[in-house]
Amino acid sequence: MEESAQIEVPRLPKLSESGRGVDPMPGRLLPRAFYESAPERVAPRLLGKLLVHRESGGVLLAGRIVEVEAYLGPHNSPPDPAAHSHRGPTPRNMVLFGHAGHAYVYAIYGRYFCMNVSCETKGQAGCVLIRALEPVAGLDEMARNRGLPAGVALPDRVARQLTSGPSRLCQALGLVRASHNGLDLTEAGSPLQVRDDGFAVSEVMVTARIGIKEAVDWPLRFALPGHACVSGPKTLTGKRIFLS
DNA sequence: GTGATGATCTTCT
DNA sequence: GAAGATCATCACG
């Protein structure tokens, strides 16, 4: 299969084409109840949804979620040793112990950020790491945020790397801990939201998680099978499941 | 395309 | 003081 053929044409109008000052948020906002469940249940259902960020300047950036990982809270049995929350609440991870549907943005390796969505009820710290998006709206701004030339057509292989990786997508969408950690994703006025535009996902690939040293074989990574924007080794094996 | 390596700094022990 | 849910770059096949 030709991977380069899998990048889809952006579905949303560019800012300049909308005829208004700002673009409307696409689709329907996901309610808090969507997140108030175990992360391994929330994670596959997040696939195909839109992660939408309206930057302070009004520019709308959106990507379709194509890869996620579930991290289980310390109440789980056995506890998930790879999760930031597994030793209990700290100043860094306190968002995870709050209400579901909030953004947990943390710095990693001194120069990057990763974004999670908190799950379960207050006090239970399960979460889902967003690992990759398919760019949908605001590609020029994403390229600019990633230090690439904006306003020019990017080759497919470059375009698909805009948001292919947990830190790449944070960089592309302009997400940083100082501004976005703790934001409520379910609030209508929030600059950062997860929305459902009706994109249907029936089949999901399940594999072990990437880049961790504990619980390396737990099947908690979920991705759209064969999607060009999924990060990590293409050779990683897993099984396919069908969502009901 | 795959694998090795270094950058760089926050967080926690 | 050590480790880390990463990425860009380079060498090599």
Short mmCIF file of C-alpha atoms (C1' of nucleotides) in Angstrom, two decimals, chain A residues 87 90-93 107 109-111 177 235, chain B residues 1-3 6-13:
data_model
loop_
_atom_site.label_atom_id
_atom_site.label_comp_id
_atom_site.label_asym_id
_atom_site.label_seq_id
_atom_site.Cartn_x
_atom_site.Cartn_y
_atom_site.Cartn_z
CA ARG A 87 3.28 6.73 42.93
CA THR A 90 2.54 15.05 43.02
CA PRO A 91 2.54 18.72 41.97
CA ARG A 92 3.24 17.64 38.41
CA ASN A 93 0.49 15.04 38.00
CA ALA A 107 7.49 18.61 29.77
CA TYR A 109 13.49 15.57 27.97
CA GLY A 110 13.85 19.23 28.66
CA ARG A 111 12.62 20.41 25.31
CA ARG A 177 2.40 23.17 29.96
CA THR A 235 6.76 -3.35 12.09
"C1'" DG B 1 14.47 2.34 6.01
"C1'" DT B 2 16.65 1.38 10.22
"C1'" DG B 3 19.60 2.07 14.21
"C1'" DG B 6 23.18 13.59 21.60
"C1'" DA B 7 20.47 17.58 23.04
"C1'" DT B 8 18.58 19.53 27.29
"C1'" DC B 9 15.86 20.50 31.72
"C1'" DT B 10 11.97 19.31 34.72
"C1'" DT B 11 10.61 16.34 38.18
"C1'" DC B 12 11.22 13.33 41.72
"C1'" DT B 13 13.98 10.64 45.03
#
